[in-house]
C-alpha cells in the first residue's frame, strides 16, 4: 500500500503524520497495489470514504481479494463474502483497477473449476487479474493451456510476476534479498495478455543497473499493449520496498524515452527540501 514510513523524505515529507500520504502518492503515481485487504479483509466504511475523498478521478486501486477467501477457503462457497467485500469497496466504483485474485502455491489444476465459478459470476464493471503460483501452470502443458483459455474466455488478466531481477543473485548474501527470495515464488515469466488490463508485478533487485536491464524488454511489450488499446498496469517492488518509488519513477522514465507519457510530479519530500 501507500502507507510506508520508509518513504518519508522522498515520496512523502520527512515530518508529520500519514494523513496526507495517499494524496501525496496519487499526485505522482496513478495506481497502487492494495495488500491491506489481503491480510485484513474489507476495510471499514469510513476508511473507504476517506480514500475516495483523497484519490483523484484518474487514480486506480488494485486491491487483492482477502486471503480468507483465496487461501483459507480456496474460492469454495465464497459468493456471499465476496459480494460483501466488493460492496464495501463500492464508494470507489470508478477508481477500481484490476482486482487481484492471488492464489496459493498449491492451488493446482484440479481446483480450476472453483476459479471458473468465480470468474463466471465476476461483476462486469470491475477488471479481474489472477495470479497463479502452482508449477503446473508454468509448464506450457495441458494445465496452463486450460488456465489461459479460461482467462481469455472471461476476459480476466493473468498477472505476470517478473522475479528475474530478484533471483539474479542466488544465493543472496544481503538480508533484504534473502528475505524477499524466501517470500516470493521463483516461477518462470510467461508474458501474455489474456484481458484488457495486462498486469505486471516487477520485483526488483538492489542493483539499479540490473533492474533496468531486466526492464528493457518490457518497454516494447508495454508500448504494444498501449497501441492495441489496452491499459497495462505496472507494479514495482524492491526487496524491502524502501526504494520502490524511486525505481518506479526510473522505469517510468525509461519507458517515456520510447513513447509519449506525461511527466511525473516531484515527490513531496523532495519538493519540500527545495524550499530550504
mmCIF file of C-alpha atoms in Angstrom:
data_model
loop_
_atom_site.group_PDB
_atom_site.id
_atom_site.type_symbol
_atom_site.label_atom_id
_atom_site.label_comp_id
_atom_site.label_asym_id
_atom_site.label_seq_id
_atom_site.Cartn_x
_atom_site.Cartn_y
_atom_site.Cartn_z
ATOM 1 C CA UNK A 1 0.000 0.000 0.000
ATOM 2 C CA UNK A 2 0.992 3.641 0.154
ATOM 3 C CA UNK A 3 1.352 3.785 3.974
ATOM 4 C CA UNK A 4 5.087 3.172 4.153
ATOM 5 C CA UNK A 5 7.023 5.288 6.692
ATOM 6 C CA UNK A 6 10.273 4.384 4.922
ATOM 7 C CA UNK A 7 9.223 6.743 2.128
ATOM 8 C CA UNK A 8 9.459 9.821 4.364
ATOM 9 C CA UNK A 9 11.923 12.311 2.967
ATOM 10 C CA UNK A 10 11.335 11.042 -0.563
ATOM 11 C CA UNK A 11 7.826 10.360 -1.790
ATOM 12 C CA UNK A 12 6.486 11.869 1.464
ATOM 13 C CA UNK A 13 7.519 14.868 3.553
ATOM 14 C CA UNK A 14 10.132 13.999 6.201
ATOM 15 C CA UNK A 15 7.937 15.032 9.130
ATOM 16 C CA UNK A 16 4.298 14.936 10.171
ATOM 17 C CA UNK A 17 1.646 12.237 10.213
ATOM 18 C CA UNK A 18 0.409 9.941 7.499
ATOM 19 C CA UNK A 19 -2.936 11.655 6.861
ATOM 20 C CA UNK A 20 -1.825 13.081 3.531
ATOM 21 C CA UNK A 21 0.180 10.150 2.257
ATOM 22 C CA UNK A 22 -2.437 8.828 -0.161
ATOM 23 C CA UNK A 23 -2.888 12.280 -1.695
ATOM 24 C CA UNK A 24 0.903 12.687 -1.998
ATOM 25 C CA UNK A 25 1.180 9.223 -3.543
ATOM 26 C CA UNK A 26 -1.656 9.852 -6.004
ATOM 27 C CA UNK A 27 -0.117 13.156 -7.121
ATOM 28 C CA UNK A 28 2.785 11.148 -8.538
ATOM 29 C CA UNK A 29 1.540 7.665 -9.377
ATOM 30 C CA UNK A 30 -1.760 6.656 -10.954
ATOM 31 C CA UNK A 31 -2.274 3.236 -9.345
ATOM 32 C CA UNK A 32 -1.443 1.264 -6.222
ATOM 33 C CA UNK A 33 -1.363 -2.423 -5.313
ATOM 34 C CA UNK A 34 -3.588 -2.841 -2.277
ATOM 35 C CA UNK A 35 -2.180 -5.524 0.017
ATOM 36 C CA UNK A 36 -4.058 -4.453 3.133
ATOM 37 C CA UNK A 37 -7.256 -6.187 2.009
ATOM 38 C CA UNK A 38 -5.357 -9.455 1.528
ATOM 39 C CA UNK A 39 -4.395 -9.550 5.182
ATOM 40 C CA UNK A 40 -7.228 -7.631 6.838
ATOM 41 C CA UNK A 41 -10.243 -8.182 4.624
ATOM 42 C CA UNK A 42 -12.791 -5.493 3.820
ATOM 43 C CA UNK A 43 -11.853 -2.042 5.146
ATOM 44 C CA UNK A 44 -14.230 -0.023 7.292
ATOM 45 C CA UNK A 45 -16.748 2.248 5.583
ATOM 46 C CA UNK A 46 -15.117 5.405 6.959
ATOM 47 C CA UNK A 47 -11.733 4.245 5.652
ATOM 48 C CA UNK A 48 -13.071 3.681 2.148
ATOM 49 C CA UNK A 49 -14.815 7.064 2.239
ATOM 50 C CA UNK A 50 -11.522 8.747 3.157
ATOM 51 C CA UNK A 51 -9.757 7.016 0.277
ATOM 52 C CA UNK A 52 -12.488 8.136 -2.100
ATOM 53 C CA UNK A 53 -12.026 11.756 -0.969
ATOM 54 C CA UNK A 54 -8.253 11.702 -1.375
ATOM 55 C CA UNK A 55 -7.841 9.797 -4.640
ATOM 56 C CA UNK A 56 -8.319 11.816 -7.864
ATOM 57 C CA UNK A 57 -10.670 10.531 -10.590
ATOM 58 C CA UNK A 58 -7.904 9.009 -12.721
ATOM 59 C CA UNK A 59 -6.392 7.028 -9.869
ATOM 60 C CA UNK A 60 -6.879 3.252 -9.686
ATOM 61 C CA UNK A 61 -6.809 0.988 -6.634
ATOM 62 C CA UNK A 62 -5.806 -2.618 -7.357
ATOM 63 C CA UNK A 63 -6.874 -4.471 -4.242
ATOM 64 C CA UNK A 64 -6.264 -8.146 -3.526
ATOM 65 C CA UNK A 65 -9.058 -10.455 -2.514
ATOM 66 C CA UNK A 66 -8.762 -11.370 1.169
ATOM 67 C CA UNK A 67 -6.591 -14.384 1.967
ATOM 68 C CA UNK A 68 -9.554 -15.772 3.885
ATOM 69 C CA UNK A 69 -11.258 -16.303 0.505
ATOM 70 C CA UNK A 70 -8.301 -17.322 -1.645
ATOM 71 C CA UNK A 71 -6.044 -19.205 0.767
ATOM 72 C CA UNK A 72 -8.189 -20.397 3.657
ATOM 73 C CA UNK A 73 -11.358 -21.271 1.749
ATOM 74 C CA UNK A 74 -9.624 -21.663 -1.620
ATOM 75 C CA UNK A 75 -12.515 -19.967 -3.502
ATOM 76 C CA UNK A 76 -15.041 -22.548 -2.237
ATOM 77 C CA UNK A 77 -18.501 -21.225 -1.278
ATOM 78 C CA UNK A 78 -17.321 -17.611 -1.031
ATOM 79 C CA UNK A 79 -20.122 -15.937 -3.000
ATOM 80 C CA UNK A 80 -21.762 -14.056 -0.140
ATOM 81 C CA UNK A 81 -18.490 -12.901 1.386
ATOM 82 C CA UNK A 82 -17.109 -11.838 -1.996
ATOM 83 C CA UNK A 83 -20.241 -9.783 -2.681
ATOM 84 C CA UNK A 84 -19.926 -8.145 0.749
ATOM 85 C CA UNK A 85 -16.247 -7.384 0.116
ATOM 86 C CA UNK A 86 -16.960 -5.744 -3.231
ATOM 87 C CA UNK A 87 -19.883 -3.825 -1.742
ATOM 88 C CA UNK A 88 -17.567 -2.411 0.929
ATOM 89 C CA UNK A 89 -15.366 -1.009 -1.836
ATOM 90 C CA UNK A 90 -18.268 0.334 -3.916
ATOM 91 C CA UNK A 91 -17.682 4.008 -2.954
ATOM 92 C CA UNK A 92 -14.516 3.752 -5.055
ATOM 93 C CA UNK A 93 -16.527 2.364 -8.034
ATOM 94 C CA UNK A 94 -14.842 4.271 -10.913
ATOM 95 C CA UNK A 95 -11.423 4.106 -9.248
ATOM 96 C CA UNK A 96 -11.142 0.339 -9.017
ATOM 97 C CA UNK A 97 -8.452 -1.125 -11.241
ATOM 98 C CA UNK A 98 -7.963 -4.870 -11.667
ATOM 99 C CA UNK A 99 -8.953 -6.750 -8.516
ATOM 100 C CA UNK A 100 -6.228 -9.306 -7.863
ATOM 101 C CA UNK A 101 -7.016 -12.937 -7.118
ATOM 102 C CA UNK A 102 -3.704 -14.203 -5.746
ATOM 103 C CA UNK A 103 -3.900 -17.974 -5.391
ATOM 104 C CA UNK A 104 -1.861 -20.222 -3.068
ATOM 105 C CA UNK A 105 1.204 -22.013 -4.350
ATOM 106 C CA UNK A 106 -0.571 -25.362 -4.037
ATOM 107 C CA UNK A 107 -3.760 -24.230 -5.818
ATOM 108 C CA UNK A 108 -3.415 -26.554 -8.799
ATOM 109 C CA UNK A 109 -5.210 -27.736 -11.935
ATOM 110 C CA UNK A 110 -7.737 -29.854 -10.017
ATOM 111 C CA UNK A 111 -9.138 -26.689 -8.418
ATOM 112 C CA UNK A 112 -9.603 -24.752 -11.655
ATOM 113 C CA UNK A 113 -13.395 -25.341 -11.578
ATOM 114 C CA UNK A 114 -13.529 -23.132 -8.476
ATOM 115 C CA UNK A 115 -11.749 -20.354 -10.345
ATOM 116 C CA UNK A 116 -14.091 -20.862 -13.294
ATOM 117 C CA UNK A 117 -17.097 -20.461 -10.978
ATOM 118 C CA UNK A 118 -15.626 -17.260 -9.537
ATOM 119 C CA UNK A 119 -14.927 -15.722 -12.940
ATOM 120 C CA UNK A 120 -18.334 -16.729 -14.311
ATOM 121 C CA UNK A 121 -20.072 -14.515 -11.735
ATOM 122 C CA UNK A 122 -17.443 -11.757 -11.614
ATOM 123 C CA UNK A 123 -19.039 -8.274 -11.858
ATOM 124 C CA UNK A 124 -18.656 -6.795 -15.330
ATOM 125 C CA UNK A 125 -17.627 -3.341 -14.135
ATOM 126 C CA UNK A 126 -14.519 -4.458 -12.230
ATOM 127 C CA UNK A 127 -11.457 -5.848 -14.060
ATOM 128 C CA UNK A 128 -10.032 -9.070 -12.647
ATOM 129 C CA UNK A 129 -6.406 -10.219 -12.516
ATOM 130 C CA UNK A 130 -5.436 -13.750 -11.473
ATOM 131 C CA UNK A 131 -2.024 -14.654 -10.093
ATOM 132 C CA UNK A 132 -1.220 -18.368 -10.068
ATOM 133 C CA UNK A 133 1.865 -19.872 -8.448
ATOM 134 C CA UNK A 134 1.469 -23.627 -8.909
ATOM 135 C CA UNK A 135 4.252 -25.099 -11.059
ATOM 136 C CA UNK A 136 1.830 -26.872 -13.394
ATOM 137 C CA UNK A 137 0.637 -23.503 -14.689
ATOM 138 C CA UNK A 138 4.122 -22.676 -15.985
ATOM 139 C CA UNK A 139 4.950 -25.827 -17.969
ATOM 140 C CA UNK A 140 3.063 -24.846 -21.147
ATOM 141 C CA UNK A 141 1.160 -28.119 -20.908
ATOM 142 C CA UNK A 142 -2.492 -29.045 -20.511
ATOM 143 C CA UNK A 143 -2.938 -27.251 -17.178
ATOM 144 C CA UNK A 144 -1.531 -23.946 -18.381
ATOM 145 C CA UNK A 145 -3.481 -24.097 -21.635
ATOM 146 C CA UNK A 146 -6.691 -24.714 -19.684
ATOM 147 C CA UNK A 147 -5.937 -21.791 -17.370
ATOM 148 C CA UNK A 148 -5.144 -19.378 -20.191
ATOM 149 C CA UNK A 149 -8.203 -20.466 -22.167
ATOM 150 C CA UNK A 150 -10.382 -19.823 -19.122
ATOM 151 C CA UNK A 151 -8.906 -16.375 -18.509
ATOM 152 C CA UNK A 152 -9.346 -15.379 -22.164
ATOM 153 C CA UNK A 153 -12.947 -16.644 -22.136
ATOM 154 C CA UNK A 154 -13.840 -14.416 -19.193
ATOM 155 C CA UNK A 155 -11.575 -11.506 -20.169
ATOM 156 C CA UNK A 156 -9.597 -11.889 -16.945
ATOM 157 C CA UNK A 157 -5.977 -10.840 -16.852
ATOM 158 C CA UNK A 158 -3.166 -13.212 -15.942
ATOM 159 C CA UNK A 159 -0.770 -11.487 -13.540
ATOM 160 C CA UNK A 160 2.788 -11.588 -14.865
ATOM 161 C CA UNK A 161 5.155 -11.919 -11.917
ATOM 162 C CA UNK A 162 8.672 -10.941 -13.003
ATOM 163 C CA UNK A 163 11.119 -12.135 -10.347
ATOM 164 C CA UNK A 164 14.138 -12.334 -12.676
ATOM 165 C CA UNK A 165 15.894 -9.342 -11.073
ATOM 166 C CA UNK A 166 15.231 -10.594 -7.545
ATOM 167 C CA UNK A 167 16.724 -14.028 -8.171
ATOM 168 C CA UNK A 168 19.616 -12.823 -10.339
ATOM 169 C CA UNK A 169 21.805 -13.086 -7.227
ATOM 170 C CA UNK A 170 21.384 -16.604 -5.861
ATOM 171 C CA UNK A 171 22.154 -17.467 -3.229
ATOM 172 C CA UNK A 172 21.850 -13.949 -1.856
ATOM 173 C CA UNK A 173 24.013 -12.694 0.999
ATOM 174 C CA UNK A 174 22.149 -9.428 1.642
ATOM 175 C CA UNK A 175 19.479 -9.947 4.366
ATOM 176 C CA UNK A 176 16.870 -7.963 2.435
ATOM 177 C CA UNK A 177 17.400 -10.052 -0.688
ATOM 178 C CA UNK A 178 17.348 -13.255 1.331
ATOM 179 C CA UNK A 179 14.022 -12.335 2.912
ATOM 180 C CA UNK A 180 12.452 -11.352 -0.415
ATOM 181 C CA UNK A 181 13.682 -14.505 -2.130
ATOM 182 C CA UNK A 182 12.209 -16.634 0.642
ATOM 183 C CA UNK A 183 8.888 -14.802 0.372
ATOM 184 C CA UNK A 184 8.409 -14.607 -3.409
ATOM 185 C CA UNK A 185 7.883 -17.681 -5.607
ATOM 186 C CA UNK A 186 10.595 -18.396 -8.136
ATOM 187 C CA UNK A 187 8.370 -19.008 -11.146
ATOM 188 C CA UNK A 188 9.118 -18.602 -14.859
ATOM 189 C CA UNK A 189 7.974 -15.423 -16.566
ATOM 190 C CA UNK A 190 5.284 -16.084 -19.147
ATOM 191 C CA UNK A 191 4.373 -12.888 -20.966
ATOM 192 C CA UNK A 192 0.864 -12.872 -22.359
ATOM 193 C CA UNK A 193 -2.185 -10.661 -22.198
ATOM 194 C CA UNK A 194 -5.438 -12.541 -21.601
ATOM 195 C CA UNK A 195 -7.552 -9.435 -20.910
ATOM 196 C CA UNK A 196 -7.691 -5.704 -21.484
ATOM 197 C CA UNK A 197 -5.631 -4.752 -18.413
ATOM 198 C CA UNK A 198 -2.327 -6.666 -18.507
ATOM 199 C CA UNK A 199 -0.840 -6.529 -15.013
ATOM 200 C CA UNK A 200 2.911 -6.857 -14.419
ATOM 201 C CA UNK A 201 4.438 -7.196 -10.962
ATOM 202 C CA UNK A 202 8.129 -6.344 -11.360
ATOM 203 C CA UNK A 203 10.163 -7.465 -8.318
ATOM 204 C CA UNK A 204 13.418 -5.538 -8.450
ATOM 205 C CA UNK A 205 16.907 -6.089 -7.075
ATOM 206 C CA UNK A 206 19.148 -3.778 -5.052
ATOM 207 C CA UNK A 207 21.276 -3.282 -8.175
ATOM 208 C CA UNK A 208 19.758 -0.453 -10.231
ATOM 209 C CA UNK A 209 21.620 -1.375 -13.419
ATOM 210 C CA UNK A 210 20.342 -4.936 -13.190
ATOM 211 C CA UNK A 211 16.779 -3.694 -12.726
ATOM 212 C CA UNK A 212 16.982 -1.523 -15.812
ATOM 213 C CA UNK A 213 18.450 -4.325 -17.923
ATOM 214 C CA UNK A 214 15.654 -6.662 -16.872
ATOM 215 C CA UNK A 215 13.060 -3.976 -17.541
ATOM 216 C CA UNK A 216 14.297 -3.102 -21.047
ATOM 217 C CA UNK A 217 12.276 -5.842 -22.849
ATOM 218 C CA UNK A 218 9.133 -4.654 -21.084
ATOM 219 C CA UNK A 219 9.222 -1.277 -22.838
ATOM 220 C CA UNK A 220 8.401 -2.770 -26.223
ATOM 221 C CA UNK A 221 5.687 -5.001 -24.811
ATOM 222 C CA UNK A 222 4.022 -2.246 -22.774
ATOM 223 C CA UNK A 223 4.011 0.062 -25.791
ATOM 224 C CA UNK A 224 2.498 -2.725 -27.913
ATOM 225 C CA UNK A 225 -0.334 -3.204 -25.440
ATOM 226 C CA UNK A 226 -0.956 0.546 -25.254
ATOM 227 C CA UNK A 227 -1.102 0.728 -29.060
ATOM 228 C CA UNK A 228 -3.575 -2.154 -29.039
ATOM 229 C CA UNK A 229 -5.894 -0.071 -26.868
ATOM 230 C CA UNK A 230 -5.196 -1.987 -23.679
ATOM 231 C CA UNK A 231 -4.488 -0.467 -20.281
ATOM 232 C CA UNK A 232 -1.407 -2.132 -18.798
ATOM 233 C CA UNK A 233 -0.637 -1.884 -15.083
ATOM 234 C CA UNK A 234 2.954 -1.973 -13.831
ATOM 235 C CA UNK A 235 3.522 -2.626 -10.120
ATOM 236 C CA UNK A 236 7.109 -2.110 -8.976
ATOM 237 C CA UNK A 237 8.648 -3.662 -5.880
ATOM 238 C CA UNK A 238 12.122 -3.782 -4.353
ATOM 239 C CA UNK A 239 13.338 -6.360 -1.804
ATOM 240 C CA UNK A 240 12.289 -4.287 1.214
ATOM 241 C CA UNK A 241 10.228 -1.785 -0.826
ATOM 242 C CA UNK A 242 12.157 1.173 0.578
ATOM 243 C CA UNK A 243 13.405 2.068 -2.879
ATOM 244 C CA UNK A 244 10.209 1.136 -4.753
ATOM 245 C CA UNK A 245 9.040 4.728 -5.518
ATOM 246 C CA UNK A 246 12.453 5.697 -6.895
ATOM 247 C CA UNK A 247 12.656 2.535 -9.011
ATOM 248 C CA UNK A 248 9.113 3.051 -10.309
ATOM 249 C CA UNK A 249 9.965 6.606 -11.319
ATOM 250 C CA UNK A 250 13.168 5.497 -13.021
ATOM 251 C CA UNK A 251 11.452 2.741 -15.012
ATOM 252 C CA UNK A 252 8.651 5.122 -15.969
ATOM 253 C CA UNK A 253 11.302 7.500 -17.294
ATOM 254 C CA UNK A 254 12.870 4.703 -19.337
ATOM 255 C CA UNK A 255 9.503 3.852 -20.845
ATOM 256 C CA UNK A 256 8.948 7.536 -21.603
ATOM 257 C CA UNK A 257 12.043 7.507 -23.799
ATOM 258 C CA UNK A 258 10.148 5.284 -26.230
ATOM 259 C CA UNK A 259 6.629 6.683 -26.114
ATOM 260 C CA UNK A 260 4.784 9.832 -25.119
ATOM 261 C CA UNK A 261 3.977 9.841 -21.400
ATOM 262 C CA UNK A 262 3.003 12.714 -19.089
ATOM 263 C CA UNK A 263 5.714 13.854 -16.706
ATOM 264 C CA UNK A 264 5.536 12.668 -13.128
ATOM 265 C CA UNK A 265 5.154 15.187 -10.334
ATOM 266 C CA UNK A 266 8.077 15.717 -7.962
ATOM 267 C CA UNK A 267 7.997 13.693 -4.753
ATOM 268 C CA UNK A 268 6.567 15.688 -1.856
ATOM 269 C CA UNK A 269 9.665 15.139 0.292
ATOM 270 C CA UNK A 270 11.941 16.361 -2.473
ATOM 271 C CA UNK A 271 9.689 19.316 -3.219
ATOM 272 C CA UNK A 272 9.788 20.335 0.450
ATOM 273 C CA UNK A 273 13.560 20.021 0.530
ATOM 274 C CA UNK A 274 13.955 22.579 -2.285
ATOM 275 C CA UNK A 275 12.320 25.204 -0.070
ATOM 276 C CA UNK A 276 15.269 25.241 2.326
#
